[in-house]
PDB file of C-alpha atoms in Angstrom:
ATOM      1  CA  UNK A 187      -8.044   8.361  -2.364  1.00  0.00           C
ATOM      2  CA  UNK A 188     -10.566   7.172  -3.421  1.00  0.00           C
ATOM      3  CA  UNK A 189     -10.898   3.296  -4.825  1.00  0.00           C
ATOM      4  CA  UNK A 190      -8.530   2.740  -7.774  1.00  0.00           C
ATOM      5  CA  UNK A 191      -6.441  -0.258  -9.673  1.00  0.00           C
ATOM      6  CA  UNK A 192      -3.448  -0.044  -9.400  1.00  0.00           C
ATOM      7  CA  UNK A 193      -0.918   0.407 -12.761  1.00  0.00           C
ATOM      8  CA  UNK A 194       1.983  -1.477 -11.786  1.00  0.00           C
ATOM      9  CA  UNK A 195       2.968  -2.985  -7.900  1.00  0.00           C
ATOM     10  CA  UNK A 196       3.192  -0.571  -5.531  1.00  0.00           C
ATOM     11  CA  UNK A 197       4.228  -0.307  -1.537  1.00  0.00           C
ATOM     12  CA  UNK A 198       2.692   2.367   0.889  1.00  0.00           C
ATOM     13  CA  UNK A 199       4.712   3.114   4.288  1.00  0.00           C
ATOM     14  CA  UNK A 200       3.139   5.145   6.120  1.00  0.00           C
ATOM     15  CA  UNK A 201       5.286   7.529   7.931  1.00  0.00           C
ATOM     16  CA  UNK A 202       2.666   9.682  10.301  1.00  0.00           C
ATOM     17  CA  UNK A 203      -0.846   9.724  11.204  1.00  0.00           C
ATOM     18  CA  UNK A 204      -3.488   7.171  11.143  1.00  0.00           C
ATOM     19  CA  UNK A 205      -5.818   5.648   8.453  1.00  0.00           C
ATOM     20  CA  UNK A 206      -7.473   3.036   6.777  1.00  0.00           C
ATOM     21  CA  UNK A 207      -6.783   0.764   3.445  1.00  0.00           C
ATOM     22  CA  UNK A 208      -8.936  -1.472   2.111  1.00  0.00           C
ATOM     23  CA  UNK A 209      -7.561  -4.031  -1.013  1.00  0.00           C
ATOM     24  CA  UNK A 210      -9.511  -6.729  -2.440  1.00  0.00           C
ATOM     25  CA  UNK A 211     -10.010  -8.768   0.710  1.00  0.00           C
ATOM     26  CA  UNK A 212      -9.974  -6.559   3.706  1.00  0.00           C
ATOM     27  CA  UNK A 213     -10.078  -3.377   5.627  1.00  0.00           C
ATOM     28  CA  UNK A 214      -7.198  -2.671   7.983  1.00  0.00           C
ATOM     29  CA  UNK A 215      -5.962   0.284  10.053  1.00  0.00           C
ATOM     30  CA  UNK A 216      -2.788   1.887   9.302  1.00  0.00           C
ATOM     31  CA  UNK A 217       0.062   3.580  11.311  1.00  0.00           C
ATOM     32  CA  UNK A 218       3.213   4.789  11.306  1.00  0.00           C
ATOM     33  CA  UNK A 219       5.721   2.279  10.297  1.00  0.00           C
ATOM     34  CA  UNK A 220       3.154   0.311   8.721  1.00  0.00           C
ATOM     35  CA  UNK A 221       3.534  -1.200   5.216  1.00  0.00           C
ATOM     36  CA  UNK A 222       0.952  -2.176   2.263  1.00  0.00           C
ATOM     37  CA  UNK A 223       1.711  -4.094  -0.479  1.00  0.00           C
ATOM     38  CA  UNK A 224      -0.572  -4.112  -3.616  1.00  0.00           C
ATOM     39  CA  UNK A 225       0.056  -6.100  -6.763  1.00  0.00           C
ATOM     40  CA  UNK A 226      -0.463  -4.526 -10.222  1.00  0.00           C
ATOM     41  CA  UNK A 227      -3.857  -4.534 -11.324  1.00  0.00           C
ATOM     42  CA  UNK A 228      -5.399  -4.719  -7.759  1.00  0.00           C
ATOM     43  CA  UNK A 229      -8.170  -2.605  -6.417  1.00  0.00           C
ATOM     44  CA  UNK A 230      -7.513  -0.532  -3.437  1.00  0.00           C
ATOM     45  CA  UNK A 231      -8.416   2.475  -1.373  1.00  0.00           C
ATOM     46  CA  UNK A 232      -6.698   4.937   1.148  1.00  0.00           C
ATOM     47  CA  UNK A 233      -8.586   7.008   3.874  1.00  0.00           C
ATOM     48  CA  UNK A 234      -7.414   9.637   7.078  1.00  0.00           C
ATOM     49  CA  UNK A 235     -10.087  11.167   9.189  1.00  0.00           C
ATOM     50  CA  UNK A 236      -7.006  13.613  10.683  1.00  0.00           C
ATOM     51  CA  UNK A 237      -4.310  13.254   8.280  1.00  0.00           C
ATOM     52  CA  UNK A 238      -1.482  10.290   6.928  1.00  0.00           C
ATOM     53  CA  UNK A 239       1.640  11.257   5.870  1.00  0.00           C
ATOM     54  CA  UNK A 240       2.583   8.180   3.693  1.00  0.00           C
ATOM     55  CA  UNK A 241       5.300   7.429   1.225  1.00  0.00           C
ATOM     56  CA  UNK A 242       4.632   5.520  -2.359  1.00  0.00           C
ATOM     57  CA  UNK A 243       6.707   3.184  -4.449  1.00  0.00           C
ATOM     58  CA  UNK A 244       5.796   1.509  -7.583  1.00  0.00           C
ATOM     59  CA  UNK A 245       7.646  -0.851  -9.796  1.00  0.00           C
ATOM     60  CA  UNK A 246       7.323  -3.363 -12.211  1.00  0.00           C
ATOM     61  CA  UNK A 247      10.130  -5.014 -10.143  1.00  0.00           C
ATOM     62  CA  UNK A 248       9.007  -4.995  -6.604  1.00  0.00           C
ATOM     63  CA  UNK A 249       8.002  -7.803  -4.962  1.00  0.00           C
ATOM     64  CA  UNK A 250       6.713  -8.424  -0.777  1.00  0.00           C
ATOM     65  CA  UNK A 251       9.673 -11.023  -0.664  1.00  0.00           C
ATOM     66  CA  UNK A 252      12.035  -7.981  -1.252  1.00  0.00           C
ATOM     67  CA  UNK A 253      10.672  -6.259   1.808  1.00  0.00           C
ATOM     68  CA  UNK A 254      11.659  -9.450   4.344  1.00  0.00           C
ATOM     69  CA  UNK A 255      15.421 -10.099   3.206  1.00  0.00           C
ATOM     70  CA  UNK A 256      18.249  -8.204   5.964  1.00  0.00           C
ATOM     71  CA  UNK A 257      21.155  -7.952   4.305  1.00  0.00           C
TER      72      UNK A 257
END
C-alpha cells in the first residue's frame, strides 16, 4: 500500500510472508508474528516484494498498552 494517513488507530499483524513498513520515524522489516501500531493521523506505508498476508484492526479504542496486557 502506498503512503497514506490512518483514519483511526491501526494495528497490523503479519500472518505470513515478509515485507517492510515505514512510519513517521523509521522503516522496519517485518515477518510472521510481528505487530505494528500506528496512531490516528500517522503517515505510513506497507510493501512486500514476495507477498505478505496481514490482518488489520482499526479502532478509536485501540491503544498499544492493550497489547501488552495478558489476562
